[in-house]
XYZ file of C-alpha atoms in Angstrom:
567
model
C 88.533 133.027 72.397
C 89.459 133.841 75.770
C 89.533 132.417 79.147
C 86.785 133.745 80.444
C 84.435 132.789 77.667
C 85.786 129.275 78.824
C 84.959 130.287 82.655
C 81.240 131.067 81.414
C 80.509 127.564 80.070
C 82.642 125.551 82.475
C 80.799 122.155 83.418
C 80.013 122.308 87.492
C 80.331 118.067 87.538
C 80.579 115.021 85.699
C 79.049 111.615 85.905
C 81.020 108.726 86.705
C 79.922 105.342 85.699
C 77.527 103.446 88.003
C 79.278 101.590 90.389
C 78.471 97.941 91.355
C 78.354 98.118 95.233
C 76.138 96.780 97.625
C 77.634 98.781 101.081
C 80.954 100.108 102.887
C 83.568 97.596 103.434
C 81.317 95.048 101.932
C 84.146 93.790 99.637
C 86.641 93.211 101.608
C 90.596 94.068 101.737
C 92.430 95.534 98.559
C 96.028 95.817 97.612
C 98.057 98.685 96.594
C 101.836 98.391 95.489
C 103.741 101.616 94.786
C 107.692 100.429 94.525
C 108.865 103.928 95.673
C 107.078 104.193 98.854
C 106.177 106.905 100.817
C 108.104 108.563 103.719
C 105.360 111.188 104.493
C 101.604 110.985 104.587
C 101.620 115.038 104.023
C 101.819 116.118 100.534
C 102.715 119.599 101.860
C 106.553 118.469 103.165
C 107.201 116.658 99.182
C 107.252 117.167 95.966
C 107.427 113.142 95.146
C 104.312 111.613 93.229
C 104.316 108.943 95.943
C 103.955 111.411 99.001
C 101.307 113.354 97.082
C 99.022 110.403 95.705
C 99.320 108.005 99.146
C 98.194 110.850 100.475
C 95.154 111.577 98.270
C 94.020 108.189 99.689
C 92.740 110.704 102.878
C 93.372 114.609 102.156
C 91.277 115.521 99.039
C 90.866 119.409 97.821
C 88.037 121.336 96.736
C 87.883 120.150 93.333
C 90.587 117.660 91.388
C 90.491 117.177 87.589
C 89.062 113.687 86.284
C 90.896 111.612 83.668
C 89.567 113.897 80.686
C 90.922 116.846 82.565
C 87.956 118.416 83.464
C 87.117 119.988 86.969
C 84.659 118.463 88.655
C 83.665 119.444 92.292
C 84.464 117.355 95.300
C 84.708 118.787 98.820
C 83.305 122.057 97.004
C 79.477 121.350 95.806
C 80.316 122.459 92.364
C 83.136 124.585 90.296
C 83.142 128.257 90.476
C 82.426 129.887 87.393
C 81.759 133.354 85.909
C 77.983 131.898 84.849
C 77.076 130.582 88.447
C 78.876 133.814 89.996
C 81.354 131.492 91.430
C 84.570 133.792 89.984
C 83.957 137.132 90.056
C 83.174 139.207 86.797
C 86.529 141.340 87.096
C 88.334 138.143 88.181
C 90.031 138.973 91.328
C 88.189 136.497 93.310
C 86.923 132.700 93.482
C 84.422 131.801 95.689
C 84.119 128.107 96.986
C 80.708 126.608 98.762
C 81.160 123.536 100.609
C 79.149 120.877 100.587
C 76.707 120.494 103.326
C 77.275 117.850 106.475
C 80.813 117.259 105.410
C 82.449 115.746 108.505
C 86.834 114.765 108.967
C 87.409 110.762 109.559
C 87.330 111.742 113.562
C 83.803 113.002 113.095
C 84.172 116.601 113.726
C 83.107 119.186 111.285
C 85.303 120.493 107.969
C 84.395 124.387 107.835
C 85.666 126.955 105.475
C 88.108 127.847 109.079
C 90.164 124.428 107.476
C 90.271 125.598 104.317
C 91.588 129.459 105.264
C 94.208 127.516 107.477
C 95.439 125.167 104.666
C 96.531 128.727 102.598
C 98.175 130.413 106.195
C 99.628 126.805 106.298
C 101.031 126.711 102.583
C 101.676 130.943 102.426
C 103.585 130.625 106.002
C 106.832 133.580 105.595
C 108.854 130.594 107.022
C 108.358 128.503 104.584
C 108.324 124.521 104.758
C 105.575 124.030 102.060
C 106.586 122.474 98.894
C 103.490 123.329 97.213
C 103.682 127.241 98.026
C 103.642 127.994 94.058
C 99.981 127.099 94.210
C 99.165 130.047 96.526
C 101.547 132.619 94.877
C 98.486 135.038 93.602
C 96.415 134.634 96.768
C 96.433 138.110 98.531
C 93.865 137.046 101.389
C 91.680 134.123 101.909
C 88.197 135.643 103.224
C 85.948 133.405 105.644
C 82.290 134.303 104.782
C 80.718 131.831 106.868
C 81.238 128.059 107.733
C 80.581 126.821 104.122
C 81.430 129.762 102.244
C 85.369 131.215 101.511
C 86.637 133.220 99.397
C 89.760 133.523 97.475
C 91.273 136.986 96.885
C 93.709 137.087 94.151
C 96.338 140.139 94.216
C 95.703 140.782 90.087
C 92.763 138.928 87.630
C 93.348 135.319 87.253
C 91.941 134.423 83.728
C 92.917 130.652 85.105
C 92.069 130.800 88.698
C 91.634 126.742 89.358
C 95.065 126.586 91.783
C 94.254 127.040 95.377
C 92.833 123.944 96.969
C 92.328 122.653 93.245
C 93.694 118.762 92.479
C 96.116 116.296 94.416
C 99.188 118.718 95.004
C 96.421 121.257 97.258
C 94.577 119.272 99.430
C 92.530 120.717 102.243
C 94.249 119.802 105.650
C 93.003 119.764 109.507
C 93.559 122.923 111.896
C 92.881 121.650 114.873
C 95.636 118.620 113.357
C 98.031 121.223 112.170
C 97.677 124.126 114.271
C 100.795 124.089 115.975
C 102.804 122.855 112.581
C 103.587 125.986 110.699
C 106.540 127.610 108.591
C 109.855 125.853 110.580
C 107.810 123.560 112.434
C 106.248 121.828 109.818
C 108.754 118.865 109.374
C 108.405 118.251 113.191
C 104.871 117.541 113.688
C 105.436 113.598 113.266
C 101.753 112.417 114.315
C 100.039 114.956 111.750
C 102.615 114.392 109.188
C 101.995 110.543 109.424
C 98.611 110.158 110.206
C 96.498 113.263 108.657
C 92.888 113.429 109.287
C 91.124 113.589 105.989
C 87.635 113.690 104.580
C 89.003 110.719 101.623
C 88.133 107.325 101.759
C 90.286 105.352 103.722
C 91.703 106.324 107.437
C 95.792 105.354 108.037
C 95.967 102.663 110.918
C 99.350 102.521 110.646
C 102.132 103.500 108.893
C 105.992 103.049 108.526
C 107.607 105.331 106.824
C 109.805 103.629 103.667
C 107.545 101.271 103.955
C 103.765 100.338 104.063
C 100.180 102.063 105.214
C 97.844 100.616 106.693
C 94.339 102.188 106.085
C 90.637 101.458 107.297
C 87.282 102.694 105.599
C 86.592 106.255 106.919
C 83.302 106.132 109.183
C 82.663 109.603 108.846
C 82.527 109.446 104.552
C 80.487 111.361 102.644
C 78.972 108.752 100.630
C 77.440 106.095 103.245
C 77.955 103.417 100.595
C 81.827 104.390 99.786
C 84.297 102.710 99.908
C 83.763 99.087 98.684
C 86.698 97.818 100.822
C 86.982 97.916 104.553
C 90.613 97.713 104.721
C 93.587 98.398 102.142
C 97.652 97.691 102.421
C 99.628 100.269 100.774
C 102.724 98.612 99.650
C 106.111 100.337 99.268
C 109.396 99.526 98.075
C 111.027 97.136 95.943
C 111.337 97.879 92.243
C 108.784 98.002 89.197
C 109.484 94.514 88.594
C 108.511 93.172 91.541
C 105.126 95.264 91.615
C 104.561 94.395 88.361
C 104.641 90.503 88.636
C 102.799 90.921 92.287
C 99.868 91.928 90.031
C 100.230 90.409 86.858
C 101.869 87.149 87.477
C 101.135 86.113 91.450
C 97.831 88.423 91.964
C 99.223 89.373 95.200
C 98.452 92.957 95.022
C 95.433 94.905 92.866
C 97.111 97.209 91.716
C 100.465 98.370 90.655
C 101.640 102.233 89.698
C 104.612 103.205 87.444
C 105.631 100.302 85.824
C 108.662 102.094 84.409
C 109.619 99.202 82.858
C 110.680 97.939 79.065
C 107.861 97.160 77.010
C 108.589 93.318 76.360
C 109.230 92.959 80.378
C 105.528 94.241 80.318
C 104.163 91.996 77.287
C 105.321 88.930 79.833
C 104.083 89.998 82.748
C 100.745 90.847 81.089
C 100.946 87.247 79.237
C 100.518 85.685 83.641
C 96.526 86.263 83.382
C 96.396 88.002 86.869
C 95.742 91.444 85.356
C 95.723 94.224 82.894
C 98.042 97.027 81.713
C 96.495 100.223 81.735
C 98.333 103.267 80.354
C 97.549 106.971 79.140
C 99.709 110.276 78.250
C 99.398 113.258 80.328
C 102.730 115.540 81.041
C 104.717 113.640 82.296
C 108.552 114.023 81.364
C 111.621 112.039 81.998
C 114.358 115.079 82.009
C 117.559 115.907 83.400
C 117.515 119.250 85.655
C 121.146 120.760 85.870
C 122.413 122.324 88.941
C 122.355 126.153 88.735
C 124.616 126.166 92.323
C 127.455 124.157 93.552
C 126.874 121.109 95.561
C 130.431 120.315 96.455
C 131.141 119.048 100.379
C 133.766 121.377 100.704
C 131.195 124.336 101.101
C 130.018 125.312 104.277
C 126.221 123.997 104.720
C 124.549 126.997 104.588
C 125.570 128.276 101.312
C 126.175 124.180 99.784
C 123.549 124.242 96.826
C 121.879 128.066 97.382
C 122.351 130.565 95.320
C 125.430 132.363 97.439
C 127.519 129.857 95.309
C 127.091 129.364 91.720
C 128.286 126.275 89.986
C 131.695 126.576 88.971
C 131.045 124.331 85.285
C 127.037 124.578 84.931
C 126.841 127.957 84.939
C 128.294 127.621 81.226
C 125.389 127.631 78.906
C 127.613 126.176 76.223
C 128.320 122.671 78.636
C 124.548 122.729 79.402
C 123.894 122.821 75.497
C 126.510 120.518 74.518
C 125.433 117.892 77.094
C 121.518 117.608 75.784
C 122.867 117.319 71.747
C 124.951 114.639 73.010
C 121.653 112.460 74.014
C 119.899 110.123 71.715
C 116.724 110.693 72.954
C 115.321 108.053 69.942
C 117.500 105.144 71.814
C 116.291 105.984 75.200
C 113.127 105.692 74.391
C 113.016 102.619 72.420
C 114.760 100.861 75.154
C 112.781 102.223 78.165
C 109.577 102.333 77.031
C 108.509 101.678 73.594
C 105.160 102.869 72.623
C 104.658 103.811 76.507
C 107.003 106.669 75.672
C 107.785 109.649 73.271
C 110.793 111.386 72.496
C 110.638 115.290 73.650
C 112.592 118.680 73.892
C 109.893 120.155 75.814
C 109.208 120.536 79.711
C 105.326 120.839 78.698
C 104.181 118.561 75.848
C 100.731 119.083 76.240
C 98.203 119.667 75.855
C 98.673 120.109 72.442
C 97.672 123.967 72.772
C 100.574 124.455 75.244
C 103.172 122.085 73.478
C 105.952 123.911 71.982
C 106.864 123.102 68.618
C 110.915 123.313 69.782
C 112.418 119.672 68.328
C 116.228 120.902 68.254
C 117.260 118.064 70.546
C 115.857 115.340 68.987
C 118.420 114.622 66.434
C 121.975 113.353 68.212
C 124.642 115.739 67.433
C 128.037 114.563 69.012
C 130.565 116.227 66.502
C 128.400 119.960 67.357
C 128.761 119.089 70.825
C 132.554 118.464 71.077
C 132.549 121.547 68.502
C 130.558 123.710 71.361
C 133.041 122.650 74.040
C 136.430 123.712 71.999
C 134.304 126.981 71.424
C 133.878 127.894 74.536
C 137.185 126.483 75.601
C 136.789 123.208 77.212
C 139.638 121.576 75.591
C 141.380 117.961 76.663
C 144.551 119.699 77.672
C 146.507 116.382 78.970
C 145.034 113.816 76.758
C 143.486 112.054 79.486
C 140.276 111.812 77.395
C 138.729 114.796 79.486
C 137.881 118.382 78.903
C 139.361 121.041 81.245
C 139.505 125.169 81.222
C 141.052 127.085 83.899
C 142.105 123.930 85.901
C 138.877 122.563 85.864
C 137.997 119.275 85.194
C 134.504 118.554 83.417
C 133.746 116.198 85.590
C 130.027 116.057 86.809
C 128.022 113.237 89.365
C 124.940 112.250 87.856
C 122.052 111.339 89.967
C 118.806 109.777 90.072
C 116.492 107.074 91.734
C 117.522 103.532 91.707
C 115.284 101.504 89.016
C 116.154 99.532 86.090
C 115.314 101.575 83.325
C 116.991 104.559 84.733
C 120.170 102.761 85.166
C 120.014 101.506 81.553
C 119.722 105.692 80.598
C 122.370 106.259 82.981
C 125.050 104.125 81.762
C 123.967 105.238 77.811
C 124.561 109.019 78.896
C 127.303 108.503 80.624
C 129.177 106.876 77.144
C 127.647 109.932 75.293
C 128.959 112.500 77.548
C 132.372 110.442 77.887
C 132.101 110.746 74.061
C 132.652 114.505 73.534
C 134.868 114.288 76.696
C 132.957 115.028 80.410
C 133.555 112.257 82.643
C 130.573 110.979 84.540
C 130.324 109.503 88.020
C 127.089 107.599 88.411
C 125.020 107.924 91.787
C 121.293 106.232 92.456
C 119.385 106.385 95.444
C 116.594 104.182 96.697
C 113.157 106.277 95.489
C 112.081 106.271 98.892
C 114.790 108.342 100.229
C 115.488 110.211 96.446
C 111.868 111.687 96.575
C 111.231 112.195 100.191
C 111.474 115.550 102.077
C 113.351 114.974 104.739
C 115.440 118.236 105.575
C 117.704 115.662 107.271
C 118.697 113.755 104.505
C 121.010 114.670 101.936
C 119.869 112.480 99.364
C 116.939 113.855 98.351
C 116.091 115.509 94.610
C 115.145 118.620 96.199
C 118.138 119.482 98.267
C 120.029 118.236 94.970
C 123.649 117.772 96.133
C 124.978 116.186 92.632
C 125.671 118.177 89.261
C 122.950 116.817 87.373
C 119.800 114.780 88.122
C 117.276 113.031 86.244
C 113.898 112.184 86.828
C 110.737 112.632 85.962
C 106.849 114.192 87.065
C 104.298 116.467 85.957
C 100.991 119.517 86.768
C 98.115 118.365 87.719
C 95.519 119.814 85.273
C 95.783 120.792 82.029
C 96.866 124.533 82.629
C 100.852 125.115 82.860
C 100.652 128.051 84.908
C 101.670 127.023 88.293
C 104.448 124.539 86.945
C 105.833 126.766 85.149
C 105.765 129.427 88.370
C 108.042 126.736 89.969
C 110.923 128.243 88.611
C 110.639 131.970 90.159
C 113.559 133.281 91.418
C 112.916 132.609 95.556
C 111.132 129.012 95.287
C 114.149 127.494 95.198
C 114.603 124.786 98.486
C 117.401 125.833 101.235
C 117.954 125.847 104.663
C 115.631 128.408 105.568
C 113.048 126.690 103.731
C 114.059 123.516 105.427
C 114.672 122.162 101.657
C 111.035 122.953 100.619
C 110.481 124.301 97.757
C 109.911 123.992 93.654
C 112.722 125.108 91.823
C 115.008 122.852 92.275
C 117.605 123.768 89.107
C 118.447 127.070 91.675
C 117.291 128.869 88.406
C 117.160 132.976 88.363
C 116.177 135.277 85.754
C 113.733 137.984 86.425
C 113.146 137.973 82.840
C 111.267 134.452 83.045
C 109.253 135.841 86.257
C 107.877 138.792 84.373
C 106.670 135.798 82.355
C 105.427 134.262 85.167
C 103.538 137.069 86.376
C 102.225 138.150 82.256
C 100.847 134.467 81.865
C 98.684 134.937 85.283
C 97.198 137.699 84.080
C 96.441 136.566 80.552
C 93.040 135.888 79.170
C 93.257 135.287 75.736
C 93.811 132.007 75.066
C 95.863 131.858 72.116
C 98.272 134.617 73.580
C 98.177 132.231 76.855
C 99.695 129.207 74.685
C 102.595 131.412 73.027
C 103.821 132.736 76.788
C 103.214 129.078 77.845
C 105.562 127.628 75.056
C 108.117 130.416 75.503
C 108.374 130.195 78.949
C 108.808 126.242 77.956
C 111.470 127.160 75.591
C 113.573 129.707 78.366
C 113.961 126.894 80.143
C 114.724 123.908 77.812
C 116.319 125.472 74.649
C 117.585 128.685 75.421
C 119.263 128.208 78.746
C 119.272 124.227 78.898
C 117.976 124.624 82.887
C 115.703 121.118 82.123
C 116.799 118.905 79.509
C 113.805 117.059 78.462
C 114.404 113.346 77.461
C 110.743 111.050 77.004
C 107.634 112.343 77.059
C 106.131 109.089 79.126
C 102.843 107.508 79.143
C 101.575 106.567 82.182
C 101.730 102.696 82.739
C 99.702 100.728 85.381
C 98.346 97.695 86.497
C 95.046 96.392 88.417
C 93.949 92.800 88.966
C 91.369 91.650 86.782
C 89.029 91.204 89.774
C 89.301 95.173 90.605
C 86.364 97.235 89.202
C 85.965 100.974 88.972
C 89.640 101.894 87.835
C 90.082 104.889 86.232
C 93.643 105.942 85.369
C 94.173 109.877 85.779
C 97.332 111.560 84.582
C 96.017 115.198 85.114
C 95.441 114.590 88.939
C 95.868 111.414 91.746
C 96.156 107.938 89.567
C 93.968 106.649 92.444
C 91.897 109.719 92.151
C 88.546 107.768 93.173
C 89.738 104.803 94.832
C 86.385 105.390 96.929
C 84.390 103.669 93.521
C 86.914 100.947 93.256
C 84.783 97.392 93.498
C 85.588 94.103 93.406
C 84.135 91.855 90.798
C 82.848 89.148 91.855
């Protein structure tokens, strides 16, 4: 089976259940609590989940996956396909039809000239765009006519559902965003705050860190859509406090990433305010290890680029003896119970692209230490801690601050300290952790620590352009202004040969093995990404909130536009 064959039989929509609504705005105000909250309304300036689904709530693409995974059309009026001459026969082009009268929230016209500027936006030489791996086989984006673009790819693209497709490539404004390309990008605060969208819901206000505002969009597509007039994004605080705000007090409707330990959950559930709701996509808890070195003493143009290589991480044995040191079996029965899955793999699914690599679930602390002496880390003055060549093996460990994160923290650090690396722990409020402010130095992307853990995942159910995030050149820096998607600083033209093999790849079942070796480069044979849980996702609505339907392969609030209240 191949690709293509898929291509020629590839559904155009799906049918979402009838929703009980009478007119827009006619129920009223809804609640929205996301404990990491947003500093950035443009999904184009972060890689955080928060950044990317607040702002799904107004910038939708073409066409987004629903909760099965499928494609379904949205701004587009249906997929492109080989059978409805949507994607050409040779495969070297997609070509998208718009739907007709579509209008932004201000009531001016989206045309195909928006969706050709949201790829010169994205593809911009001077970077800024931390979604760029979703454009990396475009060679031209053709205008045709108002409603009609199309996408030129520079080979065949057996899986050519990237560009514009799902949360991460949303179509944005020109006449917004004109003047914010490449450098200038982070400096366009109005845009950046306050896009204009074709979703749902308009921002009235919003403080970054904080909470958003939003109004019913006028101008939507659907006269009926949404339900709610108004709707108060909430951010900050911690998964506890969202959860029991829904749960327990029914101050909120709804409540994302309850990262929190199952029994915590069982209580909270046991308030009668709402409901758990919970699915697995790919998302992974993992640890990403520094390929470069972040120390302060290095000047800031070469701290954390490639110009300077880590002086201790750059050891594959220390990157291999740190992931057998993990009981991944503990973690997971303390964070998350049935919510969560022990896993060696950066992918685990779908099943067809899950590699069947398990080394690293079984503890091995005696190989680990064994590893180390190998390769010459040895505890020279009995101070409990490795050295070689005068260097300590001392590493700062970094993630977002939240309970269950801590808890992994403190049990890694006591396994590392166990075969001898001494660990300093570091967390940072999620806001700030998963922003993209170039100004900040706390943030995952620019990555000043050794290590880091956290967790997200590809929207879809194709690994191509997550695994493209790791091409030599995607890595953030200064001339990127800390955009960008490999954020490990990993190299090995090797693994982009791979890259470039799996975009041109039609067969299906040779897609899957380059899928799971590509997985395996980068989690068992080089260590890069040290995979911990495999996590289900775990949410919360009010029991008064209709039309929820949780999506791992694309926004979790994919189609807050149907959401209802009960009455």
């Amino acid at each position: 089976m191949t690709l293509k064959s898929l291509l020629l039989g590839a559904a155009a929509s799906t049918v979402l259940a009838p929703m009980a609504m009478a007119e827009r705005g006619s129920d009223g105000h809804v609640g929205i609590i996301y404990w990491q909250a947003p500093s950035s309304l443009n999904p184009y300036l972060s890689g955080g989940t928060k950044e990317i689904e607040a702002a799904s709530l107004m910038l939708e693409p073409l066409i987004r996956f629903d909760p099965t995974g499928k494609l379904v059309p949205f701004l587009a009026e249906e997929v492109p396909t080989v059978e409805n001459g949507g994607v050409s026969a040779d495969l070297t082009s997609l070509t998208y039809t718009l739907k007709e009268g579509l209008l932004w929230s201000d009531g001016t016209p989206l045309t195909t000239a928006d969706v050709a500027f949201t790829a010169e936006y994205c593809m911009h030489p001077e970077g800024g765009c931390a979604q760029s791996h979703k454009y990396d086989s475009v060679k031209e984006i053709e205008v045709v006519d108002d409603r009609t673009v199309v996408v030129h790819f520079k080979e065949p693209q057996p899986y050519p559902y990237s560009t514009f497709v799902g949360n991460q490539a949303p179509i944005i404004q020109k006449a917004q965003f004109a003047e914010c390309l490449g450098a200038r990008a982070p400096e366009c605060t109005d845009a950046n705050f306050g896009p204009i969208g074709t979703g749902p819901f308009v921002v009235t206000d919003f403080r970054p860190n904080d909470v958003i505002q939003l109004e019913a969009n006028p101008n939507y597509r659907d006269p009926d859509k949404p339900a709610f007039a108004t709707m108060t994004f909430k951010g900050g605080g911690d998964a506890t406090a969202a959860g029991r705000a829904v749960l327990e007090t029914g101050e909120f409707d709804y409540a994302w990433n309850l990262q929190l330990a199952p029994d915590v959950l069982a209580n909270m559930e046991a308030g009668g305010k709402g409901k758990l709701v919970s699915a697995f996509g790919t998302l992974v808890e993992r640890i990403e290890m520094n390929m470069t070195d972040p120390s302060p003493d290095l000047s800031r143009e070469i701290r954390a680029t490639r110009e300077a290589p880590h002086p201790i991480l750059t050891d594959l044995a220390v990157r291999k003896a740190l992931s057998m040191a993990i009981d991944r079996d503990l973690l997971v029965e303390i964070g998350y119970g049935q919510a969560g899955r022990p896993t060696c793999n950066l992918v685990p699914g779908p099943e067809v692209y899950a590699s069947d690599n398990t080394d690293c679930l079984t503890q091995d602390v005696e190989g680990a230490k064994a590893l180390l002496e190998e390769a010459g880390w040895v505890d020279s003055d009995g101070d409990g801690v490795r050295d070689k060549d005068g260097k300590k093996l001392s590493l700062l460990f970094q993630t977002s601050t939240n309970a269950v994160r801590q808890d992994f923290q403190a049990l890694i650090k006591q396994w590392w300290s166990d075969i001898g690396v001494e660990t300093e722990l570091r967390n940072i409020d999620a806001s700030i952790f998963f922003g993209g402010d170039a100004g900040s130095d706390d943030t995952f992307q620019k990555f000043y620590a050794d290590v880091e853990m956290y967790a997200n995942n590809f929207d879809g159910t194709d690994p191509q352009a997550y695994l493209a995030r790791y091409r030599c050149g995607t890595e953030p820096s200064p001339s990127s202004q800390w955009q960008g998607t490999n954020i490990n600083r990993f190299c090995d033209p090797e693994y982009d040969a791979m890259i470039d093999e799996l975009a041109k790849t039609a067969d299906l079942d040779k897609r899957s093995e380059l899928a799971k070796k590509m997985n395996d480069v980068l989690t068992k044979d080089t260590y890069t990404v040290v995979p911990l849980v495999d996590r289900g996702r775990v949410s919360a609505h009010s029991l008064s909130l209709g039309g929820v339907a949780l999506n791992t392969w694309d926004s979790e609030i994919w189609n807050a536009a149907d959401w209802f209240r009960i009455k």
